[in-house]
Amino acid sequence: MSFRHLYLSAAVSQFGSQISYVALPLLAVTALDAGAAELGLLSSLATITVLVTGLPAGAWIDRVRKRPVMVAADLARAVLLGSLPLMWWLGGLTIWQLYLVAMLTGVGTLFFDVASHSVLPHIVGREGLTRANSLLVGTSAGMDIAGRSFAGVLVGLAGAPLAIVIDVLSYLVSALFLRRLPSPAPTPVRERLGPQVAEGVRFVVRHPVLRPIALQGAMVNIGFPLMSVLLPMIIKPAWLLGVFLAVGGAGVLAGSSLAHVMGRWLGDTRAVWLVSLTTTPAAFLVPFAEQAIWAAAAGWFVLTFRTGMNNVMLVSFRQRVTPDELQGRMNATMRLILMGAVGIGGLLAGVIGEAFGVSAALWAGTVVMALSWLPLAWSEFRQSPALTS
């Protein structure tokens, strides 16, 4: 029953979030005539704030009950996003407001995600993590497909501001589902926040398997925005961009659905790095999005298939090997690395796109993605025990 409430909350908010994923950059382009640099900065601000707040957030979340944090994050994001269509309607929307909302909603997402990942082992037990994460990741991918496709059509028919209103409503419904989620008391901590933060960082950096997982994730998360942030400038109309991005959701759904099967067939660790090796060449199709949209979409599907599988296997492994009292700090440290990389990728996309053109940014992302299998293949990850369920 507890997992059901967490699951429903995640499903509803994911649907709305994917609408804003499409609608926010399109709002910047259509209402404010944003260019490559503005789109790159807008993308990065949603994630780069993790570099400042991520580590203290993890240590603080280890000290408090998780459910109130998640509810507060949902309500705060609803208010922030709701200010955008309101100011657009009043005629006062600016690119600086978009930047501020992107930054603060990124902070809210950080607190929500770290808290939800930290509470999951308590709800399902370590033996149920792979199955629970498979369902959560698969549903998230399904919401990617539905949300992004719906957003592309909705923006084309009614405009980006109305689409963002749907996301606001999704966060409010998510908060309602969380009311019945258990909120276990945390382990009492007397240590100061600074040493707690340092302990979490050391745990990840010194771990022989968590370290390469973080490194390959950072490379992937730099590569994806380099290849995707500037797509609104070359894939038009809006509905076609929505379909292209939804193909990525289908890839994540397929990867997450088959993760458990491939783990049983090849062994979990072997499945992870072999799939990484064999799928990354598909990145070379994405730069041809303007000339051959369906070939680029096929490459996008293959890349996101890998992401779906990794999001099940590697997240479950991270949760399984981490003691309860370090869950928040481990998740925050990983979040710092992974989402900080997304922010860096977004900034690079804007800089490269402004200086050398959209195509150059796409090819830069392709190179990073094509090499992203190396950290796992050249580490102790390949010799680590199977990630049993």
CSV table of N, CA and C in Angstrom, one decimal, residues 10-163:
chain,number,residue,atom,x,y,z
A,10,ALA,N,4.6,9.5,-8.1
A,10,ALA,CA,5.7,9.7,-9.1
A,10,ALA,C,5.1,9.7,-10.5
A,11,ALA,N,4.1,8.8,-10.8
A,11,ALA,CA,3.5,8.7,-12.1
A,11,ALA,C,2.9,10.1,-12.5
A,12,VAL,N,2.1,10.6,-11.6
A,12,VAL,CA,1.4,11.9,-12.0
A,12,VAL,C,2.4,13.0,-12.2
A,13,SER,N,3.3,13.2,-11.3
A,13,SER,CA,4.2,14.3,-11.4
A,13,SER,C,5.1,14.2,-12.6
A,14,GLN,N,5.5,12.9,-12.9
A,14,GLN,CA,6.3,12.7,-14.1
A,14,GLN,C,5.6,13.1,-15.4
A,15,PHE,N,4.3,12.8,-15.5
A,15,PHE,CA,3.6,13.2,-16.6
A,15,PHE,C,3.6,14.7,-16.8
A,16,GLY,N,3.4,15.4,-15.7
A,16,GLY,CA,3.4,16.8,-15.8
A,16,GLY,C,4.8,17.4,-16.1
A,17,SER,N,5.8,16.8,-15.5
A,17,SER,CA,7.2,17.3,-15.7
A,17,SER,C,7.6,17.2,-17.2
A,18,GLN,N,7.2,16.1,-17.9
A,18,GLN,CA,7.5,15.9,-19.2
A,18,GLN,C,6.8,16.9,-20.2
A,19,ILE,N,5.7,17.4,-19.7
A,19,ILE,CA,5.0,18.4,-20.5
A,19,ILE,C,5.9,19.7,-20.4
A,20,SER,N,6.3,20.1,-19.2
A,20,SER,CA,7.1,21.3,-19.1
A,20,SER,C,8.5,21.1,-19.7
A,21,TYR,N,9.0,19.9,-19.8
A,21,TYR,CA,10.3,19.6,-20.5
A,21,TYR,C,10.2,20.1,-21.9
A,22,VAL,N,9.1,19.9,-22.6
A,22,VAL,CA,8.9,20.4,-23.9
A,22,VAL,C,8.4,21.8,-23.9
A,23,ALA,N,7.5,22.2,-23.0
A,23,ALA,CA,6.9,23.5,-23.1
A,23,ALA,C,7.8,24.7,-22.7
A,24,LEU,N,8.7,24.5,-21.7
A,24,LEU,CA,9.5,25.6,-21.3
A,24,LEU,C,10.4,26.1,-22.4
A,25,PRO,N,11.2,25.3,-23.0
A,25,PRO,CA,12.1,25.8,-24.1
A,25,PRO,C,11.2,26.4,-25.2
A,26,LEU,N,10.1,25.8,-25.5
A,26,LEU,CA,9.2,26.3,-26.6
A,26,LEU,C,8.6,27.7,-26.2
A,27,LEU,N,8.3,27.8,-24.9
A,27,LEU,CA,7.8,29.1,-24.4
A,27,LEU,C,8.9,30.2,-24.6
A,28,ALA,N,10.2,29.8,-24.3
A,28,ALA,CA,11.3,30.7,-24.5
A,28,ALA,C,11.5,31.2,-25.9
A,29,VAL,N,11.3,30.2,-26.8
A,29,VAL,CA,11.5,30.5,-28.3
A,29,VAL,C,10.3,31.3,-28.8
A,30,THR,N,9.1,30.8,-28.5
A,30,THR,CA,7.9,31.5,-29.1
A,30,THR,C,7.5,32.8,-28.5
A,31,ALA,N,7.6,32.9,-27.2
A,31,ALA,CA,7.2,34.1,-26.5
A,31,ALA,C,8.3,35.1,-26.3
A,32,LEU,N,9.5,34.6,-26.2
A,32,LEU,CA,10.6,35.6,-25.9
A,32,LEU,C,11.7,35.6,-26.9
A,33,ASP,N,11.5,34.8,-28.0
A,33,ASP,CA,12.5,34.8,-29.2
A,33,ASP,C,13.9,34.4,-28.7
A,34,ALA,N,14.0,33.4,-27.8
A,34,ALA,CA,15.3,33.0,-27.3
A,34,ALA,C,16.1,32.3,-28.4
A,35,GLY,N,17.4,32.5,-28.3
A,35,GLY,CA,18.4,31.9,-29.2
A,35,GLY,C,19.1,30.7,-28.5
A,36,ALA,N,20.2,30.3,-29.2
A,36,ALA,CA,20.9,29.1,-28.7
A,36,ALA,C,21.5,29.3,-27.3
A,37,ALA,N,22.1,30.5,-27.0
A,37,ALA,CA,22.7,30.8,-25.7
A,37,ALA,C,21.6,30.8,-24.6
A,38,GLU,N,20.5,31.4,-24.9
A,38,GLU,CA,19.4,31.4,-23.9
A,38,GLU,C,18.9,30.0,-23.6
A,39,LEU,N,18.7,29.2,-24.7
A,39,LEU,CA,18.2,27.9,-24.4
A,39,LEU,C,19.2,27.0,-23.7
A,40,GLY,N,20.5,27.2,-24.0
A,40,GLY,CA,21.5,26.4,-23.2
A,40,GLY,C,21.5,26.8,-21.8
A,41,LEU,N,21.4,28.1,-21.5
A,41,LEU,CA,21.4,28.5,-20.1
A,41,LEU,C,20.1,28.1,-19.3
A,42,LEU,N,19.0,28.2,-20.0
A,42,LEU,CA,17.7,27.7,-19.4
A,42,LEU,C,17.8,26.3,-19.1
A,43,SER,N,18.3,25.4,-19.9
A,43,SER,CA,18.5,24.0,-19.7
A,43,SER,C,19.4,23.7,-18.5
A,44,SER,N,20.5,24.5,-18.4
A,44,SER,CA,21.5,24.2,-17.4
A,44,SER,C,21.1,24.6,-16.0
A,45,LEU,N,20.3,25.7,-15.9
A,45,LEU,CA,19.9,26.3,-14.6
A,45,LEU,C,19.0,25.3,-13.9
A,46,ALA,N,18.3,24.5,-14.6
A,46,ALA,CA,17.4,23.5,-13.9
A,46,ALA,C,18.2,22.5,-13.2
A,47,THR,N,19.4,22.3,-13.5
A,47,THR,CA,20.2,21.2,-12.9
A,47,THR,C,21.5,21.7,-12.2
A,48,ILE,N,22.1,22.8,-12.7
A,48,ILE,CA,23.4,23.2,-12.2
A,48,ILE,C,23.3,23.7,-10.8
A,49,THR,N,22.1,24.1,-10.3
A,49,THR,CA,22.0,24.5,-8.9
A,49,THR,C,22.3,23.3,-8.0
A,50,VAL,N,22.3,22.1,-8.5
A,50,VAL,CA,22.6,20.9,-7.7
A,50,VAL,C,24.1,21.0,-7.2
A,51,LEU,N,24.9,21.7,-8.0
A,51,LEU,CA,26.3,21.9,-7.6
A,51,LEU,C,26.4,22.7,-6.3
A,52,VAL,N,25.5,23.5,-6.0
A,52,VAL,CA,25.5,24.3,-4.8
A,52,VAL,C,24.8,23.7,-3.6
A,53,THR,N,23.6,23.1,-3.9
A,53,THR,CA,22.7,22.7,-2.9
A,53,THR,C,22.7,21.2,-2.7
A,54,GLY,N,23.3,20.4,-3.6
A,54,GLY,CA,23.2,19.0,-3.6
A,54,GLY,C,23.7,18.3,-2.3
A,55,LEU,N,24.9,18.5,-2.0
A,55,LEU,CA,25.5,17.8,-0.8
A,55,LEU,C,24.9,18.2,0.5
A,56,PRO,N,24.7,19.5,0.8
A,56,PRO,CA,24.0,19.8,2.0
A,56,PRO,C,22.6,19.2,2.1
A,57,ALA,N,21.9,19.2,0.9
A,57,ALA,CA,20.6,18.6,0.9
A,57,ALA,C,20.6,17.2,1.3
A,58,GLY,N,21.5,16.4,0.8
A,58,GLY,CA,21.6,14.9,1.2
A,58,GLY,C,21.8,14.7,2.7
A,59,ALA,N,22.7,15.5,3.2
A,59,ALA,CA,23.0,15.4,4.7
A,59,ALA,C,21.8,15.8,5.5
A,60,TRP,N,21.1,16.9,5.1
A,60,TRP,CA,20.0,17.3,5.8
A,60,TRP,C,18.8,16.3,5.7
A,61,ILE,N,18.6,15.7,4.5
A,61,ILE,CA,17.5,14.8,4.4
A,61,ILE,C,17.8,13.5,5.2
A,62,ASP,N,19.0,13.1,5.4
A,62,ASP,CA,19.3,12.0,6.3
A,62,ASP,C,18.9,12.3,7.8
A,63,ARG,N,18.7,13.6,8.1
A,63,ARG,CA,18.4,13.9,9.5
A,63,ARG,C,16.8,14.1,9.7
A,64,VAL,N,16.0,14.1,8.7
A,64,VAL,CA,14.6,14.5,8.8
A,64,VAL,C,13.7,13.4,8.2
A,65,ARG,N,12.4,13.5,8.5
A,65,ARG,CA,11.4,12.7,7.9
A,65,ARG,C,11.3,13.0,6.4
A,66,LYS,N,11.1,12.0,5.6
A,66,LYS,CA,11.2,12.2,4.1
A,66,LYS,C,9.9,12.8,3.5
A,67,ARG,N,8.7,12.3,4.0
A,67,ARG,CA,7.5,12.7,3.4
A,67,ARG,C,7.2,14.2,3.4
A,68,PRO,N,7.4,14.9,4.5
A,68,PRO,CA,7.1,16.3,4.5
A,68,PRO,C,8.0,17.0,3.4
A,69,VAL,N,9.3,16.5,3.3
A,69,VAL,CA,10.2,17.1,2.3
A,69,VAL,C,9.6,17.0,0.9
A,70,MET,N,9.1,15.8,0.6
A,70,MET,CA,8.5,15.5,-0.8
A,70,MET,C,7.3,16.4,-1.0
A,71,VAL,N,6.4,16.5,0.0
A,71,VAL,CA,5.2,17.3,-0.2
A,71,VAL,C,5.5,18.7,-0.4
A,72,ALA,N,6.5,19.3,0.4
A,72,ALA,CA,6.8,20.7,0.3
A,72,ALA,C,7.5,20.9,-1.1
A,73,ALA,N,8.3,20.0,-1.6
A,73,ALA,CA,8.9,20.2,-2.9
A,73,ALA,C,7.8,20.2,-4.0
A,74,ASP,N,6.8,19.3,-3.9
A,74,ASP,CA,5.7,19.4,-4.9
A,74,ASP,C,5.0,20.7,-4.9
A,75,LEU,N,4.6,21.2,-3.7
A,75,LEU,CA,3.9,22.4,-3.6
A,75,LEU,C,4.7,23.6,-4.1
A,76,ALA,N,6.0,23.6,-3.8
A,76,ALA,CA,6.8,24.7,-4.2
A,76,ALA,C,7.0,24.8,-5.7
A,77,ARG,N,7.1,23.6,-6.3
A,77,ARG,CA,7.2,23.6,-7.8
A,77,ARG,C,5.9,24.0,-8.5
A,78,ALA,N,4.8,23.7,-7.9
A,78,ALA,CA,3.5,24.1,-8.4
A,78,ALA,C,3.4,25.6,-8.5
A,79,VAL,N,3.8,26.2,-7.4
A,79,VAL,CA,3.7,27.7,-7.3
A,79,VAL,C,4.7,28.4,-8.2
A,80,LEU,N,5.9,27.9,-8.3
A,80,LEU,CA,6.9,28.5,-9.2
A,80,LEU,C,6.5,28.4,-10.7
A,81,LEU,N,6.1,27.2,-11.1
A,81,LEU,CA,5.7,27.0,-12.5
A,81,LEU,C,4.4,27.8,-12.8
A,82,GLY,N,3.5,27.9,-11.8
A,82,GLY,CA,2.2,28.6,-12.0
A,82,GLY,C,2.5,30.1,-12.3
A,83,SER,N,3.6,30.6,-11.8
A,83,SER,CA,3.9,32.0,-12.0
A,83,SER,C,4.1,32.3,-13.5
A,84,LEU,N,4.5,31.3,-14.3
A,84,LEU,CA,4.9,31.6,-15.7
A,84,LEU,C,3.7,31.9,-16.6
A,85,PRO,N,2.7,31.0,-16.6
A,85,PRO,CA,1.5,31.4,-17.4
A,85,PRO,C,0.8,32.7,-16.9
A,86,LEU,N,0.9,32.9,-15.6
A,86,LEU,CA,0.2,34.1,-15.0
A,86,LEU,C,0.9,35.3,-15.5
A,87,MET,N,2.2,35.4,-15.5
A,87,MET,CA,3.0,36.6,-16.0
A,87,MET,C,2.9,36.7,-17.5
A,88,TRP,N,2.8,35.6,-18.2
A,88,TRP,CA,2.6,35.6,-19.6
A,88,TRP,C,1.2,36.3,-19.9
A,89,TRP,N,0.2,35.9,-19.2
A,89,TRP,CA,-1.2,36.4,-19.4
A,89,TRP,C,-1.2,37.9,-19.1
A,90,LEU,N,-0.4,38.3,-18.1
A,90,LEU,CA,-0.4,39.7,-17.7
A,90,LEU,C,0.6,40.6,-18.6
A,91,GLY,N,1.3,39.9,-19.4
A,91,GLY,CA,2.2,40.6,-20.4
A,91,GLY,C,3.5,41.0,-19.7
A,92,GLY,N,3.9,40.3,-18.6
A,92,GLY,CA,5.1,40.7,-17.9
A,92,GLY,C,6.2,39.6,-17.9
A,93,LEU,N,6.0,38.5,-18.7
A,93,LEU,CA,7.0,37.4,-18.7
A,93,LEU,C,8.3,37.9,-19.3
A,94,THR,N,9.4,37.5,-18.6
A,94,THR,CA,10.8,37.8,-19.1
A,94,THR,C,11.6,36.5,-19.1
A,95,ILE,N,12.7,36.6,-19.8
A,95,ILE,CA,13.6,35.4,-19.8
A,95,ILE,C,14.3,35.2,-18.5
A,96,TRP,N,14.4,36.3,-17.7
A,96,TRP,CA,15.0,36.2,-16.4
A,96,TRP,C,14.0,35.5,-15.4
A,97,GLN,N,12.7,35.7,-15.6
A,97,GLN,CA,11.8,34.9,-14.7
A,97,GLN,C,11.9,33.4,-15.1
A,98,LEU,N,12.0,33.1,-16.4
A,98,LEU,CA,12.2,31.7,-16.8
A,98,LEU,C,13.4,31.1,-16.2
A,99,TYR,N,14.5,31.9,-16.2
A,99,TYR,CA,15.8,31.4,-15.6
A,99,TYR,C,15.6,31.1,-14.1
A,100,LEU,N,14.9,32.1,-13.4
A,100,LEU,CA,14.7,31.9,-11.9
A,100,LEU,C,13.9,30.7,-11.6
A,101,VAL,N,12.8,30.5,-12.4
A,101,VAL,CA,11.9,29.4,-12.1
A,101,VAL,C,12.6,28.1,-12.4
A,102,ALA,N,13.4,28.0,-13.5
A,102,ALA,CA,14.1,26.8,-13.8
A,102,ALA,C,15.1,26.5,-12.7
A,103,MET,N,15.8,27.5,-12.2
A,103,MET,CA,16.7,27.2,-11.1
A,103,MET,C,16.0,26.7,-9.8
A,104,LEU,N,15.0,27.4,-9.4
A,104,LEU,CA,14.3,27.0,-8.2
A,104,LEU,C,13.6,25.7,-8.3
A,105,THR,N,12.9,25.4,-9.4
A,105,THR,CA,12.3,24.1,-9.6
A,105,THR,C,13.3,23.0,-9.6
A,106,GLY,N,14.5,23.3,-10.1
A,106,GLY,CA,15.6,22.3,-10.0
A,106,GLY,C,16.0,22.0,-8.6
A,107,VAL,N,16.0,23.0,-7.7
A,107,VAL,CA,16.2,22.7,-6.3
A,107,VAL,C,15.1,21.9,-5.7
A,108,GLY,N,13.8,22.2,-6.1
A,108,GLY,CA,12.7,21.4,-5.6
A,108,GLY,C,12.8,19.9,-6.0
A,109,THR,N,13.2,19.7,-7.3
A,109,THR,CA,13.3,18.4,-7.8
A,109,THR,C,14.4,17.6,-7.1
A,110,LEU,N,15.5,18.3,-6.8
A,110,LEU,CA,16.6,17.7,-6.1
A,110,LEU,C,16.2,17.2,-4.8
A,111,PHE,N,15.5,18.0,-4.0
A,111,PHE,CA,15.0,17.5,-2.6
A,111,PHE,C,14.0,16.4,-2.8
A,112,PHE,N,13.1,16.5,-3.7
A,112,PHE,CA,12.1,15.5,-3.9
A,112,PHE,C,12.8,14.1,-4.3
A,113,ASP,N,13.7,14.2,-5.3
A,113,ASP,CA,14.3,12.9,-5.7
A,113,ASP,C,15.2,12.2,-4.7
A,114,VAL,N,16.0,13.0,-4.0
A,114,VAL,CA,16.8,12.5,-3.0
A,114,VAL,C,16.0,11.8,-1.9
A,115,ALA,N,14.9,12.5,-1.5
A,115,ALA,CA,14.1,12.0,-0.4
A,115,ALA,C,13.4,10.7,-0.9
A,116,SER,N,12.9,10.7,-2.1
A,116,SER,CA,12.1,9.5,-2.6
A,116,SER,C,13.0,8.3,-2.8
A,117,HIS,N,14.2,8.5,-3.3
A,117,HIS,CA,15.2,7.4,-3.4
A,117,HIS,C,15.6,6.9,-2.1
A,118,SER,N,15.7,7.8,-1.1
A,118,SER,CA,16.2,7.4,0.2
A,118,SER,C,15.1,6.6,1.0
A,119,VAL,N,13.8,6.9,0.7
A,119,VAL,CA,12.8,6.2,1.5
A,119,VAL,C,12.4,4.9,0.8
A,120,LEU,N,12.8,4.7,-0.4
A,120,LEU,CA,12.3,3.5,-1.1
A,120,LEU,C,12.8,2.2,-0.4
A,121,PRO,N,14.1,2.1,0.0
A,121,PRO,CA,14.5,0.8,0.6
A,121,PRO,C,13.7,0.5,1.9
A,122,HIS,N,13.3,1.6,2.6
A,122,HIS,CA,12.4,1.3,3.8
A,122,HIS,C,11.1,0.8,3.4
A,123,ILE,N,10.5,1.2,2.3
A,123,ILE,CA,9.2,0.8,1.9
A,123,ILE,C,9.1,-0.6,1.3
A,124,VAL,N,10.1,-0.9,0.5
A,124,VAL,CA,10.0,-2.2,-0.2
A,124,VAL,C,11.1,-3.2,0.3
A,125,GLY,N,12.0,-2.8,1.1
A,125,GLY,CA,13.1,-3.7,1.5
A,125,GLY,C,14.2,-3.8,0.4
A,126,ARG,N,15.4,-4.2,0.8
A,126,ARG,CA,16.5,-4.2,-0.2
A,126,ARG,C,16.2,-5.3,-1.3
A,127,GLU,N,15.5,-6.4,-0.9
A,127,GLU,CA,15.3,-7.5,-1.8
A,127,GLU,C,14.2,-7.1,-2.9
A,128,GLY,N,13.5,-6.0,-2.6
A,128,GLY,CA,12.5,-5.6,-3.6
A,128,GLY,C,12.9,-4.4,-4.4
A,129,LEU,N,14.1,-4.0,-4.3
A,129,LEU,CA,14.5,-2.7,-5.0
A,129,LEU,C,14.5,-2.8,-6.5
A,130,THR,N,15.1,-3.9,-7.1
A,130,THR,CA,15.1,-4.0,-8.5
A,130,THR,C,13.7,-4.0,-9.1
A,131,ARG,N,12.8,-4.8,-8.5
A,131,ARG,CA,11.5,-4.9,-9.1
A,131,ARG,C,10.8,-3.5,-8.9
A,132,ALA,N,10.9,-2.9,-7.8
A,132,ALA,CA,10.3,-1.6,-7.5
A,132,ALA,C,10.9,-0.5,-8.5
A,133,ASN,N,12.2,-0.5,-8.6
A,133,ASN,CA,12.8,0.5,-9.5
A,133,ASN,C,12.4,0.2,-11.0
A,134,SER,N,12.3,-1.0,-11.3
A,134,SER,CA,11.9,-1.4,-12.7
A,134,SER,C,10.5,-0.8,-13.0
A,135,LEU,N,9.6,-0.9,-12.0
A,135,LEU,CA,8.2,-0.4,-12.2
A,135,LEU,C,8.3,1.2,-12.2
A,136,LEU,N,9.0,1.8,-11.3
A,136,LEU,CA,9.1,3.2,-11.3
A,136,LEU,C,9.7,3.8,-12.6
A,137,VAL,N,10.8,3.2,-13.0
A,137,VAL,CA,11.5,3.7,-14.2
A,137,VAL,C,10.7,3.4,-15.4
A,138,GLY,N,10.0,2.2,-15.5
A,138,GLY,CA,9.2,1.9,-16.6
A,138,GLY,C,8.0,2.9,-16.7
A,139,THR,N,7.4,3.2,-15.6
A,139,THR,CA,6.3,4.1,-15.6
A,139,THR,C,6.7,5.5,-15.9
A,140,SER,N,7.9,5.9,-15.4
A,140,SER,CA,8.5,7.2,-15.8
A,140,SER,C,8.7,7.3,-17.3
A,141,ALA,N,9.1,6.3,-17.9
A,141,ALA,CA,9.3,6.2,-19.3
A,141,ALA,C,8.0,6.3,-20.1
A,142,GLY,N,7.0,5.6,-19.5
A,142,GLY,CA,5.7,5.7,-20.1
A,142,GLY,C,5.1,7.2,-20.0
A,143,MET,N,5.4,7.8,-18.9
A,143,MET,CA,5.0,9.2,-18.8
A,143,MET,C,5.8,10.1,-19.7
A,144,ASP,N,7.1,9.8,-20.0
A,144,ASP,CA,7.8,10.5,-21.0
A,144,ASP,C,7.1,10.5,-22.3
A,145,ILE,N,6.7,9.3,-22.7
A,145,ILE,CA,6.0,9.1,-24.0
A,145,ILE,C,4.7,9.9,-24.1
A,146,ALA,N,3.9,9.6,-23.1
A,146,ALA,CA,2.6,10.3,-23.1
A,146,ALA,C,2.7,11.8,-22.9
A,147,GLY,N,3.6,12.2,-21.9
A,147,GLY,CA,3.7,13.6,-21.6
A,147,GLY,C,4.3,14.4,-22.7
A,148,ARG,N,5.4,13.9,-23.3
A,148,ARG,CA,6.0,14.7,-24.4
A,148,ARG,C,5.2,14.7,-25.6
A,149,SER,N,4.6,13.6,-26.0
A,149,SER,CA,3.7,13.6,-27.1
A,149,SER,C,2.5,14.5,-26.9
A,150,PHE,N,1.9,14.4,-25.8
A,150,PHE,CA,0.8,15.3,-25.4
A,150,PHE,C,1.2,16.8,-25.4
A,151,ALA,N,2.4,17.0,-24.9
A,151,ALA,CA,2.9,18.4,-24.8
A,151,ALA,C,3.1,19.0,-26.2
A,152,GLY,N,3.7,18.2,-27.1
A,152,GLY,CA,3.9,18.7,-28.5
A,152,GLY,C,2.6,19.1,-29.2
A,153,VAL,N,1.6,18.2,-29.0
A,153,VAL,CA,0.3,18.5,-29.6
A,153,VAL,C,-0.4,19.7,-28.9
A,154,LEU,N,-0.3,19.7,-27.5
A,154,LEU,CA,-1.0,20.8,-26.8
A,154,LEU,C,-0.3,22.1,-27.1
A,155,VAL,N,1.0,22.2,-27.1
A,155,VAL,CA,1.7,23.5,-27.4
A,155,VAL,C,1.3,24.0,-28.8
A,156,GLY,N,1.2,23.0,-29.7
A,156,GLY,CA,0.8,23.4,-31.1
A,156,GLY,C,-0.6,23.9,-31.2
A,157,LEU,N,-1.5,23.4,-30.4
A,157,LEU,CA,-2.9,23.8,-30.4
A,157,LEU,C,-3.2,24.9,-29.5
A,158,ALA,N,-2.7,25.0,-28.3
A,158,ALA,CA,-3.1,26.0,-27.3
A,158,ALA,C,-2.0,26.8,-26.8
A,159,GLY,N,-0.7,26.5,-27.1
A,159,GLY,CA,0.4,27.3,-26.7
A,159,GLY,C,1.1,26.7,-25.4
A,160,ALA,N,2.3,27.2,-25.2
A,160,ALA,CA,3.1,26.6,-24.1
A,160,ALA,C,2.6,27.0,-22.7
A,161,PRO,N,2.0,28.2,-22.5
A,161,PRO,CA,1.5,28.6,-21.2
A,161,PRO,C,0.5,27.6,-20.7
A,162,LEU,N,-0.5,27.2,-21.5
A,162,LEU,CA,-1.5,26.3,-21.1
A,162,LEU,C,-0.9,24.9,-20.7
A,163,ALA,N,0.1,24.5,-21.5
A,163,ALA,CA,0.7,23.2,-21.2
A,163,ALA,C,1.4,23.2,-19.8
